[in-house]
Short mmCIF file of C-alpha atoms in Angstrom, two decimals:
data_model
loop_
_atom_site.label_atom_id
_atom_site.label_comp_id
_atom_site.label_asym_id
_atom_site.label_seq_id
_atom_site.Cartn_x
_atom_site.Cartn_y
_atom_site.Cartn_z
CA MET A 24 16.23 7.27 -14.06
CA ASN A 25 16.59 10.64 -12.67
CA ALA A 26 15.72 11.52 -9.14
CA PRO A 27 12.47 13.56 -8.99
CA VAL A 28 12.78 17.32 -8.90
CA LYS A 29 11.62 18.55 -5.40
CA ILE A 30 9.25 21.55 -5.61
CA GLU A 31 7.61 23.79 -2.85
CA THR A 32 3.80 23.22 -2.52
CA THR A 33 1.16 23.69 0.08
CA LEU A 34 -1.78 21.66 1.21
CA LYS A 35 -4.03 24.07 -0.77
CA ASP A 36 -1.93 23.16 -4.02
CA TRP A 37 -3.09 19.54 -3.41
CA GLU A 38 -6.84 20.33 -3.04
CA THR A 39 -9.33 20.17 -5.97
CA ASP A 40 -12.43 22.26 -6.68
CA GLN A 41 -14.44 18.98 -6.36
CA GLU A 42 -16.86 18.71 -3.29
CA VAL A 43 -15.33 15.89 -1.13
CA ARG A 44 -18.18 13.30 -0.61
CA TRP A 45 -17.99 10.55 1.79
CA CYS A 46 -20.29 9.79 4.59
CA PRO A 47 -20.06 12.38 7.49
CA GLY A 48 -17.37 11.03 9.89
CA CYS A 49 -15.78 8.47 7.42
CA GLY A 50 -12.06 7.91 8.09
CA ASP A 51 -11.57 8.60 4.55
CA TYR A 52 -11.56 12.40 5.19
CA ALA A 53 -8.71 11.92 7.57
CA ILE A 54 -6.53 9.84 5.35
CA LEU A 55 -7.12 12.54 2.54
CA LYS A 56 -5.86 15.32 4.62
CA ALA A 57 -2.78 13.15 5.77
CA VAL A 58 -1.77 12.33 2.04
CA GLN A 59 -2.43 16.08 1.04
CA ARG A 60 -0.22 17.40 4.18
CA THR A 61 2.42 14.82 3.37
CA LEU A 62 2.98 15.54 -0.26
CA PRO A 63 4.37 19.07 0.41
CA VAL A 64 6.79 17.75 2.85
CA LEU A 65 7.95 15.24 0.15
CA GLY A 66 8.46 18.02 -2.22
CA ALA A 67 6.36 16.11 -4.85
CA ASP A 68 5.23 17.93 -7.95
CA PRO A 69 1.49 17.72 -8.87
CA LYS A 70 2.63 17.71 -12.46
CA ASN A 71 4.48 14.70 -12.11
CA THR A 72 2.20 12.72 -9.69
CA VAL A 73 -0.63 10.15 -10.52
CA PHE A 74 -3.09 8.70 -8.28
CA ILE A 75 -4.81 5.64 -9.50
CA SER A 76 -7.71 3.88 -8.04
CA GLY A 77 -10.11 0.97 -8.50
CA ILE A 78 -13.71 0.79 -7.40
CA GLY A 79 -15.05 1.42 -3.73
CA CYS A 80 -15.32 4.32 -1.40
CA SER A 81 -11.32 4.86 -1.23
CA SER A 82 -11.35 4.93 -4.89
CA ARG A 83 -12.97 8.34 -5.14
CA PHE A 84 -9.45 9.66 -3.95
CA PRO A 85 -8.10 10.68 -7.49
CA TYR A 86 -10.95 13.21 -7.86
CA TYR A 87 -9.91 15.09 -4.71
CA VAL A 88 -6.07 15.39 -5.23
CA GLU A 89 -4.84 18.13 -7.65
CA SER A 90 -2.78 15.94 -9.53
CA TYR A 91 -3.13 13.55 -12.65
CA GLY A 92 -5.64 10.59 -11.61
CA PHE A 93 -7.21 7.59 -13.05
CA HIS A 94 -10.38 6.03 -11.65
CA THR A 95 -10.09 2.57 -13.13
CA ILE A 96 -12.10 -0.77 -12.81
CA HIS A 97 -12.69 -3.14 -9.84
CA GLY A 98 -9.44 -4.35 -8.76
CA ARG A 99 -7.33 -3.50 -11.77
CA ALA A 100 -5.71 -0.30 -10.44
CA PRO A 101 -2.18 -2.03 -9.98
CA ALA A 102 -2.52 -3.20 -13.88
CA VAL A 103 -3.03 0.44 -14.98
CA ALA A 104 -0.37 1.75 -12.57
CA THR A 105 2.12 -0.61 -14.11
CA GLY A 106 1.17 0.56 -17.59
CA VAL A 107 1.72 4.17 -16.41
CA LYS A 108 4.93 3.55 -14.84
CA LEU A 109 6.40 1.63 -17.74
CA ALA A 110 5.12 4.31 -20.30
CA ASN A 111 6.84 6.95 -18.10
CA PRO A 112 9.03 5.69 -15.18
CA GLU A 113 9.68 9.36 -14.05
CA LEU A 114 6.04 9.64 -12.85
CA ASP A 115 5.28 9.53 -8.96
CA VAL A 116 2.61 6.83 -8.96
CA TRP A 117 0.28 6.20 -6.00
CA ILE A 118 -2.34 3.28 -5.70
CA VAL A 119 -5.48 3.90 -3.68
CA THR A 120 -7.46 0.90 -2.93
CA GLY A 121 -9.62 -0.96 -0.20
CA ASP A 122 -9.96 -4.34 1.45
CA GLY A 123 -12.67 -5.44 -1.19
CA ASP A 124 -11.09 -3.94 -4.29
CA GLY A 125 -7.27 -5.02 -3.37
CA MET A 126 -7.79 -8.23 -1.59
CA SER A 127 -10.67 -9.69 -3.33
CA ILE A 128 -11.19 -9.37 -7.02
CA GLY A 129 -8.00 -7.64 -7.28
CA GLY A 130 -6.07 -9.91 -5.12
CA ASN A 131 -4.16 -11.19 -7.87
CA HIS A 132 -3.07 -8.00 -9.33
CA THR A 133 -2.01 -6.85 -5.99
CA MET A 134 -0.06 -10.07 -5.55
CA HIS A 135 1.90 -9.38 -8.88
CA ILE A 136 2.65 -5.74 -8.34
CA LEU A 137 4.24 -6.41 -5.13
CA ARG A 138 6.22 -9.53 -6.35
CA ARG A 139 7.39 -7.33 -9.36
CA ASN A 140 8.25 -4.43 -7.04
CA LEU A 141 6.94 -1.79 -9.27
CA ASN A 142 8.20 1.63 -7.76
CA CYS A 143 4.91 2.97 -6.42
CA GLN A 144 3.01 3.41 -3.22
CA ILE A 145 -0.08 1.32 -2.52
CA LEU A 146 -2.39 2.57 0.17
CA LEU A 147 -5.06 -0.12 1.08
CA PHE A 148 -7.81 1.19 3.17
CA ASN A 149 -8.99 -1.51 5.32
CA ASN A 150 -12.45 -0.95 7.12
CA GLU A 151 -13.24 -4.68 7.07
CA ILE A 152 -16.36 -4.20 5.24
CA TYR A 153 -17.86 -3.36 1.68
CA GLY A 154 -18.89 0.28 2.29
CA LEU A 155 -19.91 1.43 -1.25
CA THR A 156 -22.01 -1.49 -1.89
CA LYS A 157 -24.04 -1.26 1.48
CA GLY A 158 -22.16 -3.35 4.11
CA GLN A 159 -21.60 -6.72 2.89
CA ALA A 160 -18.66 -8.88 4.59
CA SER A 161 -15.36 -8.31 2.88
CA PRO A 162 -12.22 -10.59 2.89
CA THR A 163 -10.82 -8.89 5.96
CA SER A 164 -14.24 -9.10 8.02
CA ARG A 165 -13.78 -10.69 11.28
CA LEU A 166 -15.31 -14.02 12.32
CA GLY A 167 -19.01 -13.37 13.39
CA THR A 168 -19.33 -10.05 11.29
CA ARG A 169 -23.15 -9.59 10.66
CA SER A 170 -23.82 -8.20 7.52
CA PRO A 171 -26.46 -8.46 4.55
CA THR A 172 -24.37 -11.50 3.14
CA THR A 173 -23.59 -13.03 6.48
CA PRO A 174 -26.84 -12.44 8.68
CA ALA A 175 -26.02 -14.92 11.16
CA GLY A 176 -22.28 -13.93 11.30
CA SER A 177 -19.31 -14.35 9.15
CA TYR A 178 -17.61 -17.92 9.26
CA ASP A 179 -14.94 -16.93 6.76
CA ARG A 180 -11.52 -16.56 8.35
CA PRO A 181 -10.27 -13.12 7.67
CA ALA A 182 -7.25 -12.33 5.18
CA LYS A 183 -4.53 -10.30 6.77
CA ALA A 184 -3.57 -7.71 4.21
CA CYS A 185 0.05 -7.11 5.52
CA ALA A 186 0.43 -11.09 5.77
CA PHE A 187 -0.57 -11.32 2.15
CA ALA A 188 1.87 -8.53 1.25
CA ILE A 189 5.03 -10.17 2.86
CA GLY A 190 3.79 -13.53 1.28
CA ALA A 191 3.57 -12.01 -2.08
CA GLY A 192 7.15 -10.65 -1.81
CA ALA A 193 6.63 -7.03 -0.72
CA ARG A 194 9.60 -5.37 0.06
CA PHE A 195 8.08 -2.47 2.20
CA VAL A 196 4.99 -3.28 4.47
CA ALA A 197 3.56 -0.72 6.96
CA ARG A 198 0.45 0.08 9.12
CA GLY A 199 -1.32 3.09 10.20
CA PHE A 200 -4.94 4.26 10.90
CA ASP A 201 -6.94 7.15 9.70
CA VAL A 202 -6.84 9.58 12.48
CA SER A 203 -3.34 8.71 13.71
CA LYS A 204 -0.92 11.95 13.89
CA LYS A 205 1.81 9.54 12.84
CA LEU A 206 0.30 8.43 9.62
CA PRO A 207 2.13 11.04 7.59
CA GLU A 208 5.27 9.69 8.89
CA VAL A 209 4.38 6.39 7.61
CA LEU A 210 3.47 7.71 4.03
CA GLU A 211 6.74 9.66 4.08
CA ALA A 212 8.70 6.30 4.74
CA ALA A 213 6.69 4.72 1.84
CA TYR A 214 7.64 7.34 -0.50
CA ARG A 215 11.22 7.16 0.35
CA HIS A 216 11.31 3.44 -0.53
CA GLN A 217 12.42 2.58 -3.99
CA GLY A 218 9.98 -0.14 -4.99
CA ALA A 219 6.43 -1.28 -4.13
CA ALA A 220 5.44 0.20 -0.88
CA PHE A 221 2.52 -1.40 0.82
CA VAL A 222 0.70 0.44 3.43
CA GLU A 223 -2.37 -0.83 5.14
CA ILE A 224 -4.48 1.93 6.72
CA PHE A 225 -7.07 0.94 9.23
CA GLN A 226 -10.17 3.19 8.42
CA ASN A 227 -13.31 3.57 10.10
CA CYS A 228 -16.68 3.08 8.30
CA ILE A 229 -19.05 5.03 10.16
CA VAL A 230 -22.00 3.43 8.78
CA TYR A 231 -21.42 -0.15 8.35
CA ASN A 232 -18.58 -1.14 10.68
CA LYS A 233 -18.62 1.79 13.07
CA ASP A 234 -15.64 1.85 15.67
CA VAL A 235 -14.55 -1.53 15.02
CA PHE A 236 -10.85 -0.44 15.53
CA ASP A 237 -11.43 1.49 18.69
CA GLY A 238 -9.59 -1.11 20.79
CA PHE A 239 -6.27 0.34 19.32
CA ALA A 240 -7.42 3.20 17.09
CA ALA A 241 -9.75 5.42 19.45
CA PRO A 242 -8.92 8.97 19.36
CA LYS A 243 -8.38 8.95 23.24
CA GLY A 244 -7.54 6.05 25.52
CA ALA A 245 -6.19 3.52 23.11
CA GLU A 246 -2.40 4.41 23.13
CA ASP A 247 -1.51 1.60 25.31
CA HIS A 248 -2.68 -0.71 22.89
CA GLN A 249 -0.42 0.54 20.00
CA LEU A 250 3.05 -0.76 19.24
CA TRP A 251 4.66 1.98 17.09
CA LEU A 252 7.73 0.47 15.54
CA GLU A 253 11.10 2.49 14.64
CA ASP A 254 14.10 0.98 13.16
CA GLY A 255 16.79 0.57 15.54
CA GLN A 256 14.48 1.21 18.68
CA PRO A 257 13.31 -1.18 21.24
CA MET A 258 9.70 -2.60 20.90
CA LEU A 259 7.88 -0.60 23.77
CA PHE A 260 4.33 0.28 24.41
CA ALA A 261 2.11 1.54 27.27
CA ASN A 262 4.36 4.50 27.93
CA GLY A 263 7.53 2.23 28.04
CA THR A 264 6.39 -0.24 30.77
CA LYS A 265 5.90 -3.04 28.57
CA GLY A 266 7.74 -4.66 25.54
CA ILE A 267 7.88 -7.27 23.08
CA THR A 268 10.44 -10.11 23.24
CA LEU A 269 11.23 -13.24 21.43
CA ASP A 270 10.85 -16.37 23.46
CA HIS A 271 13.69 -18.60 22.27
CA ASN A 272 12.06 -21.82 23.42
CA THR A 273 9.04 -21.27 21.40
CA LEU A 274 10.43 -19.00 18.83
CA GLN A 275 7.14 -16.99 19.36
CA LEU A 276 6.88 -13.17 20.58
CA ALA A 277 5.72 -12.43 24.07
CA ILE A 278 5.06 -9.51 26.17
CA VAL A 279 7.21 -8.47 29.10
CA ASP A 280 7.20 -5.93 31.97
CA VAL A 281 9.79 -3.28 31.74
CA VAL A 282 10.95 -2.03 35.10
CA ASP A 283 12.37 1.38 35.55
CA GLY A 284 13.17 1.61 31.88
CA ASP A 285 15.53 -1.13 31.61
CA TRP A 286 14.36 -2.74 28.60
CA GLN A 287 17.74 -4.66 27.87
CA SER A 288 17.37 -6.63 31.10
CA ALA A 289 13.60 -7.37 30.25
CA GLY A 290 14.80 -8.86 26.80
CA VAL A 291 12.87 -6.45 24.75
CA ILE A 292 14.06 -6.85 21.14
CA VAL A 293 15.14 -3.80 19.00
CA HIS A 294 13.19 -3.56 15.75
CA ASN A 295 15.04 -4.09 12.50
CA VAL A 296 13.02 -3.23 9.43
CA ARG A 297 15.08 -5.59 7.40
CA ASN A 298 14.34 -8.69 9.56
CA ARG A 299 11.31 -10.28 7.59
CA SER A 300 10.70 -13.05 9.79
CA ILE A 301 9.99 -10.75 12.72
CA ALA A 302 7.85 -8.55 10.48
CA HIS A 303 5.69 -11.54 9.62
CA MET A 304 5.63 -12.26 13.41
CA LEU A 305 4.40 -8.89 14.15
CA VAL A 306 1.68 -9.02 11.60
CA GLU A 307 0.40 -12.30 13.03
CA ILE A 308 0.18 -11.47 16.76
CA PRO A 309 -3.24 -11.49 17.90
CA PHE A 310 -5.15 -8.29 19.22
CA PRO A 311 -6.07 -7.65 21.84
CA GLU A 312 -3.77 -10.01 23.53
CA PHE A 313 -0.99 -8.02 21.93
CA PRO A 314 -0.86 -4.58 21.06
CA LYS A 315 -1.50 -3.67 17.27
CA ALA A 316 1.85 -3.30 15.59
CA LEU A 317 2.08 -0.01 13.49
CA GLY A 318 4.42 2.01 11.56
CA VAL A 319 6.97 0.49 9.28
CA LEU A 320 7.12 -3.34 9.80
CA TYR A 321 9.48 -4.32 6.92
CA ASP A 322 11.66 -2.26 4.68
CA ASP A 323 14.27 -3.91 2.58
CA PRO A 324 14.70 -2.54 -0.97
CA ARG A 325 15.82 -4.21 -4.27
CA PRO A 326 15.82 -3.18 -7.82
CA SER A 327 12.42 -1.97 -9.14
CA PHE A 328 10.58 -3.77 -11.96
CA GLU A 329 10.56 -0.75 -14.09
CA GLY A 330 14.20 0.01 -13.53
CA GLU A 331 15.00 -3.63 -14.65
CA VAL A 332 12.69 -3.29 -17.89
CA MET A 333 14.28 -0.06 -18.75
CA ASP A 334 17.84 -1.45 -18.16
CA GLU A 335 17.07 -4.47 -20.44
CA LYS A 336 15.66 -2.26 -23.10
CA ALA A 337 18.87 -0.18 -23.08
CA ARG A 338 21.02 -3.39 -23.23
CA MET A 339 19.06 -4.85 -26.29
CA SER A 340 19.00 -1.64 -27.96
CA GLU A 341 22.69 -0.91 -27.43
CA GLY A 342 24.62 -0.56 -30.77
CA LYS A 343 21.29 -1.06 -33.04
CA GLU A 344 19.74 1.46 -35.30
CA PRO A 345 15.83 1.58 -35.51
CA ASN A 346 15.03 0.15 -38.94
CA LEU A 347 11.45 -1.11 -39.54
CA ALA A 348 11.79 -2.44 -42.98
CA ALA A 349 14.94 -4.64 -41.93
CA LEU A 350 12.81 -5.70 -38.85
CA LEU A 351 10.10 -6.85 -40.89
CA GLY A 352 12.47 -8.74 -43.57
CA LYS A 353 14.14 -10.42 -40.76
CA GLY A 354 13.77 -14.39 -40.42
CA GLN A 355 11.22 -16.38 -42.32
CA SER A 356 9.44 -14.32 -45.26
CA TRP A 357 7.76 -15.41 -48.35
CA THR A 358 6.36 -14.14 -51.53
CA VAL A 359 2.74 -14.70 -52.66
CA ASP A 360 2.41 -15.14 -56.38
CA ASP A 361 -0.37 -14.50 -58.75
CA GLU A 362 -1.86 -17.06 -61.05
CA GLN A 363 0.91 -16.25 -63.54
CA GLY A 364 3.71 -16.68 -61.14
CA HIS A 365 4.57 -13.12 -60.66
CA PRO A 366 4.66 -11.46 -57.29
CA ALA A 367 1.42 -10.26 -56.32
CA GLU A 368 1.00 -6.52 -56.05
#
């Protein structure tokens, strides 16, 4: 497959004439702008770009991006995206889904697109609630969440989207949040990855789950509770005064103090995006006991699904001429005779 041709665009080139309609203050507005600002940086071409969504607040996304789009059915965006990519592997495919759409009814489809490694970007907006259908508890809702379906508090243990992705065989897993200035960097890294890139984006639902992420995602004052990961750099947070180490006795991550910037002596580990085990540990560490791990947790490419399909097609057709008549006549065949024993017309 040929590398996509980069073109010059601006944010305005990616805005549609549709009125953007989410609840005032919804985090989806910030995510939309982050994507629209990132696409010109990538050199993406609107005529070669497809946004595919399922059902939910996040799934209005294709209406607001000036590109091709497909608003599909609940949980099935990955299946449609797979068909689009196999029909035309040169297309740049983005999937937009939510914690209900992608982790509940669509969990099976999310799993398979990740293990197959279709070359696409999957943006899962996680607000830990069903927003579009009026605030029911979702698969990622925390214990004790009060909602119309859990009036006494949820007793379901929440699914962890990034842990699910790693377990399903994803080769790229990242995290960000709606109002973060670093979200475009995460989106760019996902785009550069060849294969299925899974990005969980924590998103504030202003109506049904307001400020649930403020402990690490508040616009001001939450920086000390964010662990932004960068490949080849030490895992430091709180302005470099604290870091993450691996306790070799328990084989668990732990927090250490860093004195005078000497993170080596403190035993702070350096982030390696190809280390799947550490990535899984970072997903599992509890908040607020630990900072929230953000940025690219895991990035270890392998051949994409559609690339392997196209390679197989090329191998199987090498040296062969298309001949439908020969194909129909190949193998077992029979003739139906009429009552006189002549071949029926």
